[in-house]
Short mmCIF file of C-alpha atoms in Angstrom, two decimals:
data_model
loop_
_atom_site.label_atom_id
_atom_site.label_comp_id
_atom_site.label_asym_id
_atom_site.label_seq_id
_atom_site.Cartn_x
_atom_site.Cartn_y
_atom_site.Cartn_z
CA MET A 14 36.98 31.59 44.45
CA ALA A 15 37.16 28.09 43.48
CA ASP A 16 35.28 27.30 40.44
CA HIS A 17 32.33 24.77 40.73
CA PRO A 18 31.48 22.26 38.31
CA PRO A 19 28.39 22.72 36.14
CA ALA A 20 25.24 21.07 37.60
CA PRO A 21 24.13 18.16 35.84
CA ALA A 22 21.10 18.45 33.43
CA PRO A 23 17.90 17.50 35.12
CA ALA A 24 16.96 13.99 33.88
CA ARG A 25 14.47 13.94 30.84
CA PRO A 26 11.26 12.49 31.97
CA LEU A 27 10.49 9.30 29.92
CA ARG A 28 7.79 8.69 27.54
CA VAL A 29 7.58 5.11 27.75
CA ASP A 30 7.93 2.76 30.64
CA PRO A 31 10.81 0.39 30.11
CA ILE A 32 9.49 -2.40 32.58
CA ALA A 33 5.83 -2.04 30.66
CA LEU A 34 7.68 -2.19 27.68
CA GLN A 35 9.75 -5.36 28.14
CA ARG A 36 6.65 -6.98 29.19
CA HIS A 37 5.04 -6.19 25.93
CA LEU A 38 7.89 -7.37 23.93
CA ARG A 39 8.24 -10.47 25.48
CA ARG A 40 4.59 -11.04 24.75
CA THR A 41 4.82 -10.17 21.39
CA ALA A 42 8.19 -12.44 20.88
CA ALA A 43 5.95 -15.24 21.86
CA ALA A 44 2.98 -14.58 19.44
CA PRO A 45 2.83 -16.90 16.51
CA GLN A 46 2.01 -13.84 14.14
CA PRO A 47 2.77 -10.24 14.60
CA PRO A 48 -0.22 -7.76 15.07
CA TRP A 49 -2.61 -7.31 12.08
CA LEU A 50 -2.35 -3.51 11.98
CA HIS A 51 1.54 -4.25 11.66
CA THR A 52 1.42 -6.30 8.80
CA GLU A 53 -1.03 -3.90 6.95
CA ILE A 54 1.18 -0.80 7.53
CA ALA A 55 4.00 -2.84 6.07
CA ARG A 56 1.93 -3.15 3.18
CA ARG A 57 1.12 0.54 2.99
CA MET A 58 4.70 1.46 3.74
CA GLY A 59 5.80 -1.42 0.88
CA GLU A 60 3.86 0.59 -1.69
CA ARG A 61 6.22 3.59 -1.13
CA LEU A 62 9.03 1.28 -2.34
CA ASP A 63 7.90 1.63 -5.98
CA LEU A 64 8.88 5.35 -6.04
CA ILE A 65 12.32 4.59 -5.06
CA ARG A 66 14.68 3.05 -8.30
CA ARG A 67 17.26 1.71 -6.10
CA GLN A 68 17.89 -2.10 -5.70
CA PRO A 69 19.31 -2.96 -2.30
CA ALA A 70 21.13 -5.99 -2.14
CA HIS A 71 21.56 -5.80 2.06
CA ILE A 72 18.04 -5.05 3.95
CA LEU A 73 17.90 -4.87 8.07
CA ASP A 74 14.34 -5.58 9.19
CA TRP A 75 14.47 -3.68 12.59
CA TRP A 76 12.76 -5.69 15.22
CA ALA A 77 11.43 -8.21 12.62
CA PRO A 78 9.26 -10.01 15.14
CA LEU A 79 7.20 -6.93 15.44
CA SER A 80 7.43 -5.85 11.84
CA GLY A 81 4.98 -8.26 10.17
CA SER A 82 6.92 -7.43 6.79
CA GLY A 83 9.37 -10.04 5.95
CA GLU A 84 7.04 -11.24 3.32
CA ARG A 85 6.63 -8.25 1.67
CA LEU A 86 10.44 -6.88 1.36
CA ARG A 87 11.06 -10.59 -0.14
CA GLN A 88 8.47 -9.73 -2.77
CA GLN A 89 9.83 -6.28 -3.52
CA TYR A 90 13.54 -7.70 -3.28
CA PRO A 91 13.76 -11.30 -3.92
CA GLN A 92 17.83 -11.35 -4.60
CA ALA A 93 18.35 -9.21 -1.60
CA ARG A 94 19.82 -10.44 1.71
CA ILE A 95 17.14 -9.47 4.20
CA VAL A 96 18.72 -9.69 8.26
CA PRO A 97 16.00 -9.80 10.80
CA ILE A 98 17.23 -7.78 13.64
CA GLY A 99 15.55 -8.89 17.01
CA LEU A 100 13.91 -6.77 19.80
CA ASP A 101 17.35 -6.46 21.53
CA ASP A 102 18.56 -4.75 18.53
CA GLN A 103 20.69 -7.83 17.31
CA PRO A 104 20.58 -9.97 14.37
CA LEU A 105 18.37 -12.92 14.86
CA PRO A 106 19.77 -16.14 14.22
CA GLN A 107 19.21 -17.63 10.56
CA ALA A 108 19.29 -21.10 9.05
CA GLY A 109 23.03 -21.67 8.15
CA ALA A 110 24.55 -18.31 9.31
CA GLY A 111 27.87 -18.52 10.82
CA ARG A 112 30.63 -21.37 10.98
CA TRP A 113 29.38 -24.58 12.67
CA TRP A 114 31.37 -24.06 15.87
CA GLN A 115 29.59 -20.61 15.94
CA ARG A 116 26.17 -21.78 16.04
CA LEU A 117 27.05 -24.57 18.44
CA LEU A 118 28.44 -22.05 21.04
CA GLY A 119 25.64 -19.68 20.33
CA GLY A 120 27.64 -16.84 18.57
CA ARG A 121 26.59 -14.53 16.09
CA ALA A 122 27.93 -14.18 12.46
CA GLY A 123 29.11 -10.96 10.93
CA THR A 124 28.96 -7.40 12.68
CA ALA A 125 26.94 -5.68 15.44
CA THR A 126 24.33 -5.10 12.44
CA GLY A 127 24.36 -8.53 11.31
CA THR A 128 25.91 -7.73 7.82
CA GLU A 129 29.53 -7.96 6.43
CA ALA A 130 29.03 -4.68 4.50
CA PRO A 131 26.62 -1.93 5.56
CA ALA A 132 22.85 -2.25 4.63
CA GLU A 133 21.29 -0.23 1.80
CA LEU A 134 18.09 -0.29 3.07
CA LEU A 135 17.21 -0.10 6.83
CA TRP A 136 13.39 -0.59 7.25
CA ALA A 137 11.92 -0.18 10.43
CA ASN A 138 7.98 -0.81 10.42
CA MET A 139 5.63 0.00 13.50
CA MET A 140 8.55 0.15 16.35
CA LEU A 141 10.09 3.87 16.37
CA HIS A 142 7.23 4.82 18.84
CA TRP A 143 8.69 2.83 21.36
CA VAL A 144 12.24 4.42 21.64
CA ASP A 145 12.90 6.96 24.06
CA ASP A 146 16.40 7.55 23.44
CA LEU A 147 16.05 8.66 19.57
CA PRO A 148 19.60 10.21 19.33
CA THR A 149 21.19 7.02 20.19
CA LEU A 150 18.78 4.78 17.82
CA LEU A 151 19.35 7.01 14.86
CA ALA A 152 22.88 7.54 15.29
CA ARG A 153 23.29 3.39 15.32
CA TRP A 154 20.77 3.50 11.91
CA HIS A 155 23.14 6.05 10.45
CA ALA A 156 26.32 4.11 11.12
CA ALA A 157 24.58 0.80 9.82
CA LEU A 158 23.68 2.26 6.54
CA ALA A 159 26.18 2.42 3.51
CA ALA A 160 26.44 5.89 1.82
CA ALA A 161 23.56 6.80 -0.32
CA GLY A 162 21.43 3.80 1.49
CA PHE A 163 18.23 5.05 2.44
CA LEU A 164 15.80 4.37 5.73
CA MET A 165 12.25 3.85 5.83
CA PHE A 166 10.08 3.74 8.84
CA SER A 167 6.52 3.98 10.04
CA CYS A 168 5.00 4.62 13.65
CA VAL A 169 2.30 5.99 15.45
CA GLY A 170 1.86 9.63 15.70
CA PRO A 171 0.23 11.84 18.61
CA ASP A 172 -3.38 11.63 17.77
CA THR A 173 -3.82 7.49 18.13
CA LEU A 174 -6.49 6.78 20.44
CA ARG A 175 -7.21 10.30 20.89
CA GLU A 176 -10.95 9.11 22.00
CA LEU A 177 -9.66 6.84 24.49
CA ARG A 178 -7.60 9.37 25.69
CA ALA A 179 -10.05 11.95 26.18
CA LEU A 180 -12.54 9.11 28.03
CA HIS A 181 -9.55 8.36 30.43
CA ALA A 182 -8.93 11.85 31.13
CA ALA A 183 -12.85 12.51 31.83
CA LEU A 184 -13.21 9.85 34.15
CA GLY A 185 -9.64 10.44 35.91
CA TRP A 186 -8.01 7.04 35.34
CA GLY A 187 -4.70 8.38 33.94
CA PRO A 188 -3.50 8.16 30.53
CA PRO A 189 -4.37 4.82 28.41
CA GLY A 190 -0.66 4.88 26.87
CA SER A 191 2.19 6.81 26.19
CA ASP A 192 2.49 9.96 24.22
CA TRP A 193 4.00 9.51 21.04
CA VAL A 194 6.58 12.02 18.95
CA ASP A 195 5.23 14.41 16.61
CA MET A 196 6.37 13.40 12.74
CA HIS A 197 7.97 17.37 12.47
CA ASP A 198 10.25 16.31 15.81
CA LEU A 199 11.15 13.11 14.13
CA GLY A 200 12.32 14.94 10.89
CA ASP A 201 14.52 17.04 13.06
CA ALA A 202 15.98 14.47 14.62
CA LEU A 203 16.92 12.68 11.37
CA VAL A 204 18.45 15.75 10.41
CA HIS A 205 20.38 16.10 13.59
CA ALA A 206 21.52 12.17 13.16
CA GLY A 207 23.25 12.95 9.55
CA PHE A 208 20.16 11.98 7.25
CA SER A 209 19.52 13.81 4.36
CA ASP A 210 16.35 14.55 2.57
CA PRO A 211 13.77 13.38 5.09
CA VAL A 212 10.31 13.12 3.94
CA MET A 213 7.43 12.54 6.34
CA ASP A 214 3.90 11.93 5.60
CA MET A 215 0.81 11.17 7.74
CA GLU A 216 -2.34 9.20 7.22
CA ARG A 217 -5.04 8.59 9.72
CA LEU A 218 -6.69 5.35 9.97
CA THR A 219 -10.19 4.46 11.78
CA LEU A 220 -10.38 0.66 13.26
CA THR A 221 -13.84 -0.72 14.32
CA TRP A 222 -14.73 -3.77 16.50
CA ASP A 223 -17.74 -5.51 17.51
CA SER A 224 -17.52 -5.50 21.29
CA ALA A 225 -15.30 -3.83 24.12
CA ALA A 226 -14.06 -6.94 24.86
CA ALA A 227 -12.65 -7.40 21.11
CA LEU A 228 -10.99 -4.06 21.30
CA LEU A 229 -9.15 -4.18 24.22
CA ALA A 230 -7.87 -7.28 23.33
CA GLU A 231 -6.47 -6.06 19.94
CA LEU A 232 -4.95 -3.06 21.83
CA ARG A 233 -3.40 -5.60 24.18
CA THR A 234 -1.29 -7.04 21.12
CA LEU A 235 -0.34 -3.39 19.65
CA GLY A 236 1.31 -2.59 23.23
CA GLY A 237 -0.87 -2.24 26.20
CA ASN A 238 -0.39 0.69 28.48
CA THR A 239 3.09 1.89 28.36
CA ALA A 240 2.60 5.79 29.75
CA PRO A 241 4.84 6.07 33.19
CA ALA A 242 1.70 8.08 34.76
CA ARG A 243 -0.36 5.33 34.07
CA GLN A 244 -2.64 4.55 37.11
CA PRO A 245 -0.65 2.09 39.52
CA GLY A 246 -1.96 -0.80 40.74
CA LEU A 247 -4.16 -3.91 39.54
CA ARG A 248 -7.59 -3.46 38.96
CA GLY A 249 -10.22 -5.87 39.59
CA ARG A 250 -13.32 -7.46 37.47
CA GLY A 251 -15.71 -4.48 38.51
CA TRP A 252 -13.82 -1.98 37.12
CA ARG A 253 -12.97 -4.21 33.66
CA ARG A 254 -16.63 -4.62 33.64
CA ARG A 255 -17.33 -0.52 34.13
CA LEU A 256 -14.41 0.15 31.46
CA GLU A 257 -16.50 -2.26 28.84
CA SER A 258 -19.76 -0.57 29.48
CA THR A 259 -18.44 2.83 29.17
CA LEU A 260 -16.39 2.03 25.77
CA THR A 261 -19.28 0.66 24.50
CA GLU A 262 -21.67 3.67 25.39
CA CYS A 263 -18.95 6.45 24.37
CA LEU A 264 -17.44 4.95 21.06
CA ALA A 265 -20.25 3.22 19.69
CA GLY A 266 -21.44 4.30 16.28
CA PRO A 267 -25.11 4.28 14.59
CA ASP A 268 -23.93 0.47 13.58
CA GLY A 269 -22.88 -0.46 16.83
CA ARG A 270 -19.43 -0.85 16.01
CA LEU A 271 -16.84 0.69 18.33
CA ALA A 272 -14.44 2.96 16.48
CA LEU A 273 -10.69 4.32 17.47
CA GLY A 274 -8.57 6.32 15.17
CA PHE A 275 -4.86 5.71 14.69
CA GLU A 276 -2.30 8.55 13.11
CA ILE A 277 0.18 6.69 11.38
CA VAL A 278 3.69 8.63 10.48
CA TYR A 279 5.81 7.32 7.31
CA GLY A 280 9.27 8.69 6.88
CA HIS A 281 12.35 8.12 4.78
CA ALA A 282 15.48 9.50 4.46
CA PHE A 283 19.31 9.01 2.96
CA ARG A 284 22.86 8.58 4.44
CA PRO A 285 24.65 11.04 2.26
CA ILE A 286 27.66 10.48 0.35
CA SER A 287 30.90 11.46 2.44
CA ARG A 288 32.59 14.36 1.06
CA ALA A 289 35.68 16.04 1.43
CA PRO A 290 35.38 19.51 2.94
CA VAL A 291 36.87 22.63 0.92
CA GLN A 292 39.76 24.11 3.02
CA ALA A 293 43.39 25.37 2.01
CA ARG A 294 44.77 21.96 3.06
CA THR A 295 42.66 18.72 2.80
CA GLU A 296 43.32 15.18 4.43
CA ILE A 297 41.53 12.33 2.95
CA SER A 298 42.01 8.71 4.24
CA LEU A 299 42.36 5.77 1.79
CA ASP A 300 39.14 4.06 2.52
CA ALA A 301 37.35 7.83 2.05
CA MET A 302 38.54 7.89 -1.39
CA ARG A 303 37.64 4.70 -2.41
CA GLU A 304 34.18 5.29 -1.18
CA MET A 305 33.85 8.22 -2.98
CA THR A 306 35.40 6.70 -6.19
CA ARG A 307 33.48 3.73 -6.01
CA ARG A 308 29.99 5.92 -5.67
CA ARG A 309 31.19 7.91 -8.77
CA ASN A 310 32.41 5.00 -10.66
CA PRO A 311 30.42 2.16 -9.77
CA GLY A 312 32.46 -0.46 -12.11
CA THR A 313 36.01 0.65 -10.30
CA THR A 314 37.13 -1.98 -7.86
CA GLY A 315 39.83 -1.56 -5.37
#
């Protein structure tokens, strides 16, 4: 009997509608400032840098137009080279970068990560929740980091906007946003990608607004609705008026302000130093030997 090839694995359902996401990213890139919440989370995440004694010389600020972190990183590491990475995962052009003919032709200087040497810190503020293919992105981050370099990131967790989710479910309106990844699953994904010592943390924030219109305007800056199962089609002004009145009725507190909860997940992990496996016969490349020598003897050159 002839062997039959194995059946292809079923396609994994998407968490984030890529078309809706690209629409959000284009809108964000055109905005004069990143969302306020992103800047605040960058400040809070920056406080965790005080616990790490290492002083990175090369830093990648991933999805810098969303990050709201440039000033915080410059204050923390004034001597470091900070490379902003755009929403296409490519380095953003910087003043004076590359040769004159590269700038004239639109070429990019450096490697695919924007630095001639691997980075010692990869910083990713409030963007990981938009990524459906975690293994591919984490593998790229791992490759972009030097041995003993570290990753710091933040993103929203599953309890974000739970009040709004409950409201939409009760009214049969479809989900108001994508499902977000649990921090324990993120920790497992980091380990599978080759990172070591992942540490995950979480805090809950409550934001308030004085009107439903202000609430919806800010949520739009944070991403809109990217759930693939959201209600299709355009909704008219009548639905918008009903939504605003429902939000006011269901979310207003004793002071009249409307409140929504956000779960913010923080994480950091290291790229471990390469170590030769102990075998009866061990072969080590010259580049690997140089790397291990430099890490054990920082003053050594070769």
